[in-house]
Amino acid sequence: MPDSVLVHSPATLSNLGCGFDVLGLALEAPYDAVRVTRSATPGVRIQHLDPYHLPTDPAHNVAGVALLALLKAAPDAVGFDVEITKGIKPGSGVGSSAASAVGAVVGANALLGNRFSKMELVDFAMEGEAVASGARHADNIAPAVFGGFTVVRAVTPAIDIVALAAPPLWVAVVHPQIEVKTSDSRKVLPADVPLKLATRQWANVAGLVAGFLTADYALIGRSLDDYIVEPARLPLIPGLAAARRRALAAGAIGGGISGSGPSIFMLNKTEATAQAVGTAMGEVFTELGIEFHVYVGPVATEGARVVSA
Amino acid sequence: MPDSVLVHSPATLSNLGCGFDVLGLALEAPYDAVRVTRSATPGVRIQHLDPYHLPTDPAHNVAGVALLALLKAAPDAVGFDVEITKGIKPGSGVGSSAASAVGAVVGANALLGNRFSKMELVDFAMEGEAVASGARHADNIAPAVFGGFTVVRAVTPAIDIVALAAPPLWVAVVHPQIEVKTSDSRKVLPADVPLKLATRQWANVAGLVAGFLTADYALIGRSLDDYIVEPARLPLIPGLAAARRRALAAGAIGGGISGSGPSIFMLNKTEATAQAVGTAMGEVFTELGIEFHVYVGPVATEGARVVSA
């Protein structure tokens, strides 16, 4: 077994339109590069080789907390040194904190001969996610661990994740450089929703899952619409309506807010369409005078993985 | 083309636990037998060869209204005589009115060389369903037309039905002889639901669709739970909690209220288990002193079909 491994841990889309808190999709890029090295010194040391000024105290770092949870279940492992190079900007809404937490536990698990199951890794990584968002959510963790398309069917009393294959899809993500705090984006959500809207929402969830599993792109497109969460968050993300309009005109299947925003994702059948859609969405933010990044890449069939020793 | 056809049109489970107003499943039995005969006399004549005293005025009979809708789209067809022998007791909650409406339009369509698509037949049959329930619902119509497992993704602005294959399953249905009016069972539903519960509900919908499409019986079982509609309707159906407890003890995968009740369905892997589950549920109603019928049969891969000229 090696003493050190390098893991690539991918960005992920959570919610996927109608599937608030439940559905997720893994991307090939961007990703965090996480090097985990076995140490004879008890505990966890974190170093960040990126410009984001994230806390390096392991008790306040998502990767640190995830590894401390893993160490509790594997006390013989003693300790780990971790170097994180974030390719995913924090606060972008494409699972930045989940990627670091997952990358760290996937790396540590490789150093331990993969003694833990993917479901156990989800559990450890969720401890890290709780530090970032204040709640144990698995909607970005699950696709980062399993790859493809995931359903978080339940978090309590036990974690129940359904990992499914996604059909070939290219994703365009535009990340406008505005700050939307997860806590703010939670605050605008209604406590109650009309049963009629909730019914339309789970009809779309049913259509979306069926669309993914039967590779029915038109059905995926029709089913992405979110009647509940996006209307509440629309005011937080200037340019969303225009970006969707231009994306659809450029050939996107459909899309919406990525996670709690501010990133906007669009699903596409081909790389060429995804590139055109990314460009079209970018133009909206150029016109608004808001800086942005565009990411284009395929859906990842695998989750976080060791790329070299 | 024949001048007369006999159609068997199946009972159906709507809602399927978590999938209120959206999911449906076709059964092999019971079914309505509907004979449709070409007539040179304009309009529709309905005869019921069963003991249920349903209206035979075509404007107030579900099959009559459905055929009148079809005739509007096919005025050259002139008229139909219809004989219905209901194998499905009205008011049982297993799609009795949908079966008659669908049987009639499937028969008429066969006499017209199948000029209408299944989606058009759904549209005609929904006109009939509206007479019975006061609303254009497709959740029993869709599985009666398509067979297997169906998702009614939308009814407006356009009908959007996703017809899917179901894995091999045996269904046990117990129909306690108590009256639950569809209008009453709608009245007890809350207008609003907590977003947290709605989220758990669509997580189960996602799990259930994935379970059906991947033939994951354990996932189907975990996903059937209904957090919203069943708790509201529980008081209308005495014996429901006990019937579920005994059914699960007898080996059922899971189940719930069929449609708006009072029937209770349970899904099972084998015929033997379904028989045992039917017996176990029946015992609950024997103890309560409530008469009941038990139906056991496989999920139907096909919907309503012509069985003879």
Short mmCIF file of N, CA and C in Angstrom, two decimals, chain B residues 31 59 61 77 140 172 219 228 236 269 274 281 291 304 309:
data_model
loop_
_atom_site.label_atom_id
_atom_site.label_comp_id
_atom_site.label_asym_id
_atom_site.label_seq_id
_atom_site.Cartn_x
_atom_site.Cartn_y
_atom_site.Cartn_z
N TYR B 31 -61.02 -7.33 -13.92
CA TYR B 31 -61.16 -6.46 -15.10
C TYR B 31 -62.63 -6.31 -15.45
N ALA B 59 -74.69 10.14 -21.30
CA ALA B 59 -74.13 11.41 -20.83
C ALA B 59 -73.76 11.35 -19.35
N ASN B 61 -72.73 8.18 -17.95
CA ASN B 61 -72.01 6.92 -17.77
C ASN B 61 -70.55 7.15 -18.23
N ALA B 77 -67.77 7.59 -37.53
CA ALA B 77 -68.03 6.31 -36.85
C ALA B 77 -69.51 6.13 -36.53
N ASN B 140 -55.52 6.60 -12.97
CA ASN B 140 -55.97 5.23 -13.25
C ASN B 140 -56.09 4.96 -14.75
N ALA B 172 -51.56 -8.09 -3.99
CA ALA B 172 -52.71 -8.51 -3.17
C ALA B 172 -53.50 -7.26 -2.83
N LEU B 219 -35.66 -1.65 -2.57
CA LEU B 219 -35.81 -0.20 -2.75
C LEU B 219 -37.29 0.16 -2.94
N ILE B 228 -47.86 12.04 3.37
CA ILE B 228 -48.78 13.18 3.25
C ILE B 228 -50.24 12.74 3.13
N LEU B 236 -60.31 7.28 7.62
CA LEU B 236 -61.41 6.84 6.76
C LEU B 236 -61.38 5.33 6.53
N LYS B 269 -43.27 -10.36 -4.17
CA LYS B 269 -42.38 -10.94 -5.17
C LYS B 269 -42.98 -12.18 -5.82
N ALA B 274 -48.17 -13.33 -2.24
CA ALA B 274 -49.35 -12.48 -2.45
C ALA B 274 -50.61 -13.15 -1.88
N MET B 281 -54.41 -10.01 5.32
CA MET B 281 -55.16 -8.75 5.38
C MET B 281 -56.64 -9.02 5.61
N GLU B 291 -67.17 -6.98 5.98
CA GLU B 291 -67.03 -7.86 4.82
C GLU B 291 -65.94 -7.33 3.88
N ALA B 304 -55.68 -2.37 -21.41
CA ALA B 304 -56.93 -2.92 -21.96
C ALA B 304 -56.69 -3.44 -23.37
N ALA B 309 -63.43 -11.12 -31.14
CA ALA B 309 -64.33 -10.33 -31.97
C ALA B 309 -65.76 -10.56 -31.50
#
